[in-house]
Short mmCIF file of C-alpha atoms in Angstrom, two decimals:
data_model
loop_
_atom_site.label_atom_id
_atom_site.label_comp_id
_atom_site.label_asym_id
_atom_site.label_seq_id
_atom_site.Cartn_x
_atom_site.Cartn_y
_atom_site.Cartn_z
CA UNK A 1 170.75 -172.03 -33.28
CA UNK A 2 168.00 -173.55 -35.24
CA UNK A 3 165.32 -172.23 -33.37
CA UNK A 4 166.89 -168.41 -34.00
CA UNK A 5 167.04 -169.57 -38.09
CA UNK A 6 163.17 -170.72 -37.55
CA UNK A 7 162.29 -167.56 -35.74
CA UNK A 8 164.07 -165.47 -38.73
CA UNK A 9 162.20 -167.14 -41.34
CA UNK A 10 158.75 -167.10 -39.79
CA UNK A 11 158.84 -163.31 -39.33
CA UNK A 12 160.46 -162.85 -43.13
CA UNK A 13 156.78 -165.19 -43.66
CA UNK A 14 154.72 -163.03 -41.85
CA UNK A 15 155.95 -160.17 -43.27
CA UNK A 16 155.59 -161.00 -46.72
CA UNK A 17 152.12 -161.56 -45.95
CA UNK A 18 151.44 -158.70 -44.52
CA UNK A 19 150.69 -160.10 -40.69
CA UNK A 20 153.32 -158.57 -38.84
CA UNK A 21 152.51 -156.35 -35.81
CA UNK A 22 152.76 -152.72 -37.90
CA UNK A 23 151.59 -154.12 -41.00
CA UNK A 24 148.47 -155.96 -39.80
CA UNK A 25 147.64 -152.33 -38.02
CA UNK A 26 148.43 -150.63 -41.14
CA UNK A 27 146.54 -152.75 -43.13
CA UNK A 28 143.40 -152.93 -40.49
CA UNK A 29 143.43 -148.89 -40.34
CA UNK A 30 143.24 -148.61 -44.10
CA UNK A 31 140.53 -151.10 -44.20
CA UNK A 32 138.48 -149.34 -42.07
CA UNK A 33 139.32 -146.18 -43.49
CA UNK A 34 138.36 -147.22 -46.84
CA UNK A 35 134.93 -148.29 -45.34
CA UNK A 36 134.24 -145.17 -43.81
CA UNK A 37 134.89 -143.61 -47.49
CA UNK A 38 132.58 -146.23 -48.62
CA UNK A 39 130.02 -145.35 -46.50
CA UNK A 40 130.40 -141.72 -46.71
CA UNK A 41 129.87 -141.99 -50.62
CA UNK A 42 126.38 -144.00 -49.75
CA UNK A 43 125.27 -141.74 -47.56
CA UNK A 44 125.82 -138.90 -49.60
CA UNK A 45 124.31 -140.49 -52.70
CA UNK A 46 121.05 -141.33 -50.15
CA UNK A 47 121.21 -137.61 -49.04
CA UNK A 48 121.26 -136.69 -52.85
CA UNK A 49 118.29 -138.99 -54.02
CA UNK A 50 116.64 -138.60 -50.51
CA UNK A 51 116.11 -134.63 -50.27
CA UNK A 52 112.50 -134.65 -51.10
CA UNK A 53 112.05 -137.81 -48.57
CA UNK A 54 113.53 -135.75 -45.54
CA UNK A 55 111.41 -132.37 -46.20
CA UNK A 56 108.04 -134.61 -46.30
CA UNK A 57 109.00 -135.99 -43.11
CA UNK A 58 109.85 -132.69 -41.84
CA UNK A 59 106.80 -131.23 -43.52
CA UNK A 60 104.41 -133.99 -42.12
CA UNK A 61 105.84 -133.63 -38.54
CA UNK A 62 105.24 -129.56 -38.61
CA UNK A 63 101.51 -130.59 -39.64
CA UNK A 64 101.69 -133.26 -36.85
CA UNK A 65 102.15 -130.62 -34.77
CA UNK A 66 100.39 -127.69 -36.05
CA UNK A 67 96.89 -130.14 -36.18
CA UNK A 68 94.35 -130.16 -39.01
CA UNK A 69 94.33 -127.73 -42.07
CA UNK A 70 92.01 -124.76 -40.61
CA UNK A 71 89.12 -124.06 -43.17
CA UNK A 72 88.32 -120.24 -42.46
CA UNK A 73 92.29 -120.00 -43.62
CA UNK A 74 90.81 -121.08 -47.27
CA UNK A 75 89.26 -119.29 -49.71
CA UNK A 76 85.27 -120.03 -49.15
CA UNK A 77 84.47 -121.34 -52.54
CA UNK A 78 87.07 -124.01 -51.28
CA UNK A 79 85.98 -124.25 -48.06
CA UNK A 80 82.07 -124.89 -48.93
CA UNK A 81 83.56 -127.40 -51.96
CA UNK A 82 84.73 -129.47 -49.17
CA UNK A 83 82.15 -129.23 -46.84
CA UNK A 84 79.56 -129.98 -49.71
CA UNK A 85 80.71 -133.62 -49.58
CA UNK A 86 79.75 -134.04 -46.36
CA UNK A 87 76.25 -135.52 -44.91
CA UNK A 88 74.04 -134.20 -43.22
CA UNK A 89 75.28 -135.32 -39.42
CA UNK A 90 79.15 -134.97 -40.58
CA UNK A 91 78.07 -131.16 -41.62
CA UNK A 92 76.35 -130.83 -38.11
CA UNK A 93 79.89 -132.07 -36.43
CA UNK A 94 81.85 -129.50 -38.29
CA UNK A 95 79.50 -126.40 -36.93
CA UNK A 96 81.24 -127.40 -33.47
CA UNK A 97 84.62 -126.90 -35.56
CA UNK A 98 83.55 -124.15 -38.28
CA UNK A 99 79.93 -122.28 -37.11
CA UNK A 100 80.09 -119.82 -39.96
CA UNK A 101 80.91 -122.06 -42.51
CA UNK A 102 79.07 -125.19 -41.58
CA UNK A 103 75.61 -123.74 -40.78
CA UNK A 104 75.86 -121.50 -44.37
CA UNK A 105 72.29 -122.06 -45.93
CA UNK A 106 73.58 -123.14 -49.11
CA UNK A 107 75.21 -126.05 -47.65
CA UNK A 108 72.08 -127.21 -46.15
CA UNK A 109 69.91 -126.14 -49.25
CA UNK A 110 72.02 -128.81 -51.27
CA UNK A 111 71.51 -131.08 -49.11
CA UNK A 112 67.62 -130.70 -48.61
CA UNK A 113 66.71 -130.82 -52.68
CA UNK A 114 69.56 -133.55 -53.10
CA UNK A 115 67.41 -136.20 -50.50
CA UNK A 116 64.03 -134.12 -51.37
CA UNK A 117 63.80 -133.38 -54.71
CA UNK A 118 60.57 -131.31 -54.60
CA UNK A 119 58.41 -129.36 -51.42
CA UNK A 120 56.10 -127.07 -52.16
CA UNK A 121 57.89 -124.72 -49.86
CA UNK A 122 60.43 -124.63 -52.18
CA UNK A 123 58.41 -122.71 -54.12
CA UNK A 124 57.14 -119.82 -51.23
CA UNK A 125 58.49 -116.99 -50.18
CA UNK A 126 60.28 -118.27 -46.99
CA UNK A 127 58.63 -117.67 -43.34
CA UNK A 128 60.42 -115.18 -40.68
CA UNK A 129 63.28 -117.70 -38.83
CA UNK A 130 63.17 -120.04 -41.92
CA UNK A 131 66.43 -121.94 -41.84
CA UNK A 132 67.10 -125.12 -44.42
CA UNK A 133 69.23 -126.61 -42.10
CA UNK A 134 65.82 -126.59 -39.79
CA UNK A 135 64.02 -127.81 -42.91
CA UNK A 136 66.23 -130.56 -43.28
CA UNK A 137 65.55 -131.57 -39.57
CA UNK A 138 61.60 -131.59 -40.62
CA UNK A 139 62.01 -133.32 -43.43
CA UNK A 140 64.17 -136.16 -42.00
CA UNK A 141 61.65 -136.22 -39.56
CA UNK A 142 58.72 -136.60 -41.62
CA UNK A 143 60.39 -139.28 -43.80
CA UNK A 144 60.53 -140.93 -40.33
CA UNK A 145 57.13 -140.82 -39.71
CA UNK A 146 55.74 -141.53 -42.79
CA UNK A 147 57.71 -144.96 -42.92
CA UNK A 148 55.70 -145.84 -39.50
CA UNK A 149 52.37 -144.39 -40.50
CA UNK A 150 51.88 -142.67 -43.72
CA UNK A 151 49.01 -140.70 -42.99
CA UNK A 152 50.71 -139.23 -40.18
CA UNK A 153 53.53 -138.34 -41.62
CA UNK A 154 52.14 -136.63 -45.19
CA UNK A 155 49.82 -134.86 -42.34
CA UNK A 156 52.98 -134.07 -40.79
CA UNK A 157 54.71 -132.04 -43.99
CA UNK A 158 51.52 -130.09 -44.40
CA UNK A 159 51.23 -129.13 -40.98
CA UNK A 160 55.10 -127.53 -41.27
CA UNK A 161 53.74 -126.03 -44.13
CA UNK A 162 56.18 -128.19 -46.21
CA UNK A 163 53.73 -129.81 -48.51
CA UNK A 164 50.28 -128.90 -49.96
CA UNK A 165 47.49 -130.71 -49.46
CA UNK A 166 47.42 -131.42 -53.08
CA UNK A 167 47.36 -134.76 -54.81
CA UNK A 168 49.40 -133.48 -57.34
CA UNK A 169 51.76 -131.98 -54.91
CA UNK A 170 52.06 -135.23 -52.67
CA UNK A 171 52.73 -137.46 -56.19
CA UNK A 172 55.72 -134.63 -56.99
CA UNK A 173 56.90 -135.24 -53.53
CA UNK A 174 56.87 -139.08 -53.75
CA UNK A 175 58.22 -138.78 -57.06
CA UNK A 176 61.57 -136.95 -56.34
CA UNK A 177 61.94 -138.76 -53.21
CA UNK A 178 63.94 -142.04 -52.38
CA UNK A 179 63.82 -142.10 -48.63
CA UNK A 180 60.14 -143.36 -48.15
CA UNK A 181 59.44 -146.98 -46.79
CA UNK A 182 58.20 -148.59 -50.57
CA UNK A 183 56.35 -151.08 -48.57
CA UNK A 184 54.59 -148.21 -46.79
CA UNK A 185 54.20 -146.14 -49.58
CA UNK A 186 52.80 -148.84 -51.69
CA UNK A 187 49.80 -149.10 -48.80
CA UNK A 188 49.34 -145.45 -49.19
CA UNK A 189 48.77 -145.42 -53.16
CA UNK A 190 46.47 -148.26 -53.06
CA UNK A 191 44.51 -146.33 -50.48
CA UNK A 192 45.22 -142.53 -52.50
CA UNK A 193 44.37 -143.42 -55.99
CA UNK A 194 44.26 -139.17 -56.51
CA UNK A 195 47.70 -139.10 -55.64
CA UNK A 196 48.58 -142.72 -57.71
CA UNK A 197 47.06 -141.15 -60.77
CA UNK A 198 49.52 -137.99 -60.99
CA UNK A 199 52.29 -139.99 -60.11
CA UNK A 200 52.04 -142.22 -62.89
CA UNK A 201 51.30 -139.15 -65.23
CA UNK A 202 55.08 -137.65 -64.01
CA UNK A 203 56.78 -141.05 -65.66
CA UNK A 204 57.80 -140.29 -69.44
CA UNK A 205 58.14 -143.13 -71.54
CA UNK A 206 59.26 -141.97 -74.84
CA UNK A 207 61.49 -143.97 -76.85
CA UNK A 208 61.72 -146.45 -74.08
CA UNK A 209 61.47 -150.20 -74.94
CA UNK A 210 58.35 -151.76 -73.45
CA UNK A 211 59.98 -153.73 -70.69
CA UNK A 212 62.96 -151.33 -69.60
CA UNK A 213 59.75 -148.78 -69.32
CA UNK A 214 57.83 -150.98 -67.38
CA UNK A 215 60.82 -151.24 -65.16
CA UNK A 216 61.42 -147.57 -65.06
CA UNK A 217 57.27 -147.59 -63.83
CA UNK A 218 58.00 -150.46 -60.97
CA UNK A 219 61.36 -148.35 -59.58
CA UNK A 220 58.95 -145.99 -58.41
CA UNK A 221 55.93 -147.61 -57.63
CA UNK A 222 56.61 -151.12 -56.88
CA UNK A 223 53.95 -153.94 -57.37
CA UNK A 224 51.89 -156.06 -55.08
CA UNK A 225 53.44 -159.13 -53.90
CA UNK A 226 50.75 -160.74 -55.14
CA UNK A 227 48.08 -160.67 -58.03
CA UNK A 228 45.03 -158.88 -57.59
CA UNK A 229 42.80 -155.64 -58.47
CA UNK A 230 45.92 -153.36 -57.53
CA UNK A 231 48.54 -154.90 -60.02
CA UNK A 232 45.82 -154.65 -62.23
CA UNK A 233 45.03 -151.35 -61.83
CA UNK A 234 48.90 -150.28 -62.23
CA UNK A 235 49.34 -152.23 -64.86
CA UNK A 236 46.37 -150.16 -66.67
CA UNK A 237 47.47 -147.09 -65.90
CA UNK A 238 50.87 -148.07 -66.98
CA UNK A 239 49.41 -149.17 -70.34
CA UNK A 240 47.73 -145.81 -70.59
CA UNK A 241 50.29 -143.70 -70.04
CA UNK A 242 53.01 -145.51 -72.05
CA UNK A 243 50.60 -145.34 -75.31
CA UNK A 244 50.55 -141.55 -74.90
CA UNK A 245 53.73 -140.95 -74.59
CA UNK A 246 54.64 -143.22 -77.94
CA UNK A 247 51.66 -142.43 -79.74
CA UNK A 248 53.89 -142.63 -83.47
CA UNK A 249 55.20 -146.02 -81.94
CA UNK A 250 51.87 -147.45 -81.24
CA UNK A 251 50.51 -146.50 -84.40
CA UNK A 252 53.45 -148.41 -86.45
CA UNK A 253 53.21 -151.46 -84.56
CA UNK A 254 49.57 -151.45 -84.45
CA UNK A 255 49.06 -151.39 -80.44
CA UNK A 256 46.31 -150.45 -78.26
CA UNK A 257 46.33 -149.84 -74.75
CA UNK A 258 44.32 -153.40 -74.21
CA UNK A 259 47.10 -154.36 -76.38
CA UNK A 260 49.86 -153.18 -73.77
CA UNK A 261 47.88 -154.33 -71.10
CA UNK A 262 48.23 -158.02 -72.27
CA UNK A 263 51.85 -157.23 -73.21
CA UNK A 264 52.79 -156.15 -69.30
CA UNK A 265 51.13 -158.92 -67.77
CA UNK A 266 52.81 -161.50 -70.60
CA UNK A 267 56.25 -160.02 -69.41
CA UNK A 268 55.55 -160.17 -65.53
CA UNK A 269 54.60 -163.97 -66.30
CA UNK A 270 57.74 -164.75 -68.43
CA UNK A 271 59.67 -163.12 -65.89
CA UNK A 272 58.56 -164.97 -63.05
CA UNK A 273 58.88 -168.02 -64.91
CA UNK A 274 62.28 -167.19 -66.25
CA UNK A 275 63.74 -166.22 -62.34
CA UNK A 276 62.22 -167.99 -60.25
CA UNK A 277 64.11 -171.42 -59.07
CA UNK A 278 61.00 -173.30 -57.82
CA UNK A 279 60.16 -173.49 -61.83
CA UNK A 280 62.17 -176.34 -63.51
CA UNK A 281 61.15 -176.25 -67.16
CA UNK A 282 61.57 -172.42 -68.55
CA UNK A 283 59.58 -170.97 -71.33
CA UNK A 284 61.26 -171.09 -74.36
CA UNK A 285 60.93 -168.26 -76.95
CA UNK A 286 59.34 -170.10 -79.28
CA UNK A 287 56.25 -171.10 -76.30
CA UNK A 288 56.40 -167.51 -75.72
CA UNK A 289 55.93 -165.98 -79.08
CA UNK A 290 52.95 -168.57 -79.71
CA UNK A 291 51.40 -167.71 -76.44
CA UNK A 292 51.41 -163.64 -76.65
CA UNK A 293 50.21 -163.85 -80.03
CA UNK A 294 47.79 -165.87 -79.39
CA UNK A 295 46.36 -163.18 -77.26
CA UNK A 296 47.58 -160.29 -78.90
CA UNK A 297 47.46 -161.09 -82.75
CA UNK A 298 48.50 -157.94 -84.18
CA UNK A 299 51.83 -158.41 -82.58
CA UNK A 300 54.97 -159.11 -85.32
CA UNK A 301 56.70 -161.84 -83.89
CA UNK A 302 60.38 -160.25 -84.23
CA UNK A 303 58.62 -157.51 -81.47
CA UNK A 304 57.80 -160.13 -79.19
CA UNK A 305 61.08 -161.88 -79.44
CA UNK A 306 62.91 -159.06 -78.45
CA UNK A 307 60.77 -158.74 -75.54
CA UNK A 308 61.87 -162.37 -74.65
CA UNK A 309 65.16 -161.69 -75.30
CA UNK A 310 65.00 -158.25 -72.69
CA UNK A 311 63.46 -160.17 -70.21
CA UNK A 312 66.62 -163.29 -70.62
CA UNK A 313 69.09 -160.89 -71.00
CA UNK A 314 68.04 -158.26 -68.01
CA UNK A 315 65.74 -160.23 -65.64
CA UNK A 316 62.67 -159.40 -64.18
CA UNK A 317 60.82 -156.05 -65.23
CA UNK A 318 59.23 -155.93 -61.75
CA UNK A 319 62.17 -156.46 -59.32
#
């Protein structure tokens, strides 16, 4: 008897909260149901805010498939835009890929004057089979040679019939050129002083401040490791040349080119003294100013303090 009353009022428990048999079912199927709805709404929001996702996918997979973008399907100002960017063996990989395109002549002409800025043959009527892809071939191996032996390899361009045998030719060559040995090529001026004097006539130095010019000059024709009659010679010719290209300039300040001369070889001192970490106790600007004046005195002193200034500020004019 009092285990049927127990029995009675732990079901009436149960089913108040919801734990009986049917109600825990009912209650389990709606919780599940109202996850499903749950999810259902998630997904579809993803699906709304994921559209462009899914088509890239889709998109990139077709490409996957279909391989790289074929350049004969492009237009060919589009196609030689894109090939322009490439060098010169990159350009040679792609004529396996793209003959036509990658072997067109103004692809290779680019890349010729872009490496060598001037060759007399540039100049010529071309020879029958003339081809600037084989030009570039020549060149590149020219530039080769001439970085071993010099002599060989300006005998080399002339014998192609790239280069005249002109000093004033060779110093336009060297001039537009970066690819030469400067080591190399500063033996060869010191032995072609034809060729070192129409180089340095090329430079323009107008409006340029002494020492940016005189770094300008040493970019292309770099100075001796050490002191002797060739800096001295470049630094002449340098002196020269920078007078007559400021000739208003040098009259106002009151320079010669003896003047320059001692100028240059003041700023190559200060700069060595200035950089170099074996010297301890640096010029100061006011040792400086006394100094240059002392062997220049027509110098102001505010122009020589700016050219201690350049050299503090900048560094070395012949680095």
């Amino acid at each position: 008897m009092g285990q049927g009353l127990w029995r009675v009022a732990r079901n009436q428990q149960l089913q108040h909260q919801g734990y009986s048999g049917q109600g825990y079912l009912t209650r389990e199927h709606g919780r599940r149901i109202a996850t499903n709805s749950v999810s259902n709404a998630s997904h579809r929001k993803q699906a709304q805010g994921g559209i462009d996702i899914y088509h890239l996918l889709k998109t990139r997979k077709s490409k996957e498939q279909e391989g790289f973008i074929n350049l004969e399907m492009l237009p060919p100002e589009l196609s030689f835009t894109i090939l322009s960017y490439l060098n010169a063996t990159d350009l040679c990989l792609a004529s396996c890929v793209w003959q036509d395109l990658a072997n067109d002549e103004l692809l290779w002409q680019g890349l010729c004057k872009s490496t060598w800025g001037h060759c007399s043959i540039y100049n010529k009527n071309p020879p029958l089979g003339f081809s600037f892809r084989k030009l570039y071939m020549q060149l590149d191996e020219g530039s080769l040679t001439f970085n071993a032996n010099p002599d060989e390899g300006v005998n080399y361009f002339m014998s192609k019939g790239i280069l005249d045998d002109s000093p004033k030719e060779i110093a336009k060559f060297i001039f537009c050129t970066r690819t030469l040995n400067w080591k190399k090529l500063r033996i060869y001026l010191d032995e072609r002083r034809d060729v070192l004097d129409d180089l340095v006539t090329l430079h323009n130095f107008r409006n340029q401040f002494l020492p940016n010019a005189l770094r300008e000059f040493f970019r292309h024709i770099h100075a001796p490791e050490e002191r002797g009659e060739y800096l001295e010679t470049l630094i002449t010719k340098f002196s020269h040349r920078f007078c007559a290209c400021n000739p208003d300039l040098m009259r106002e300040l009151g320079l010669s080119p003896d003047a320059v001369y001692v100028l240059c070889y003041s700023l190559i001192l200060l700069s060595i003294d200035l950089t170099s970490p074996h010297v301890k106790n640096k010029m100061s600007k006011r040792e400086f100013i006394r100094n240059t004046r002392r062997a220049a005195q027509n110098i102001s002193e505010d122009f020589v303090g700016h050219l201690y200034d350049n050299i503090y500020l900048i560094g070395h004019v012949a680095a």
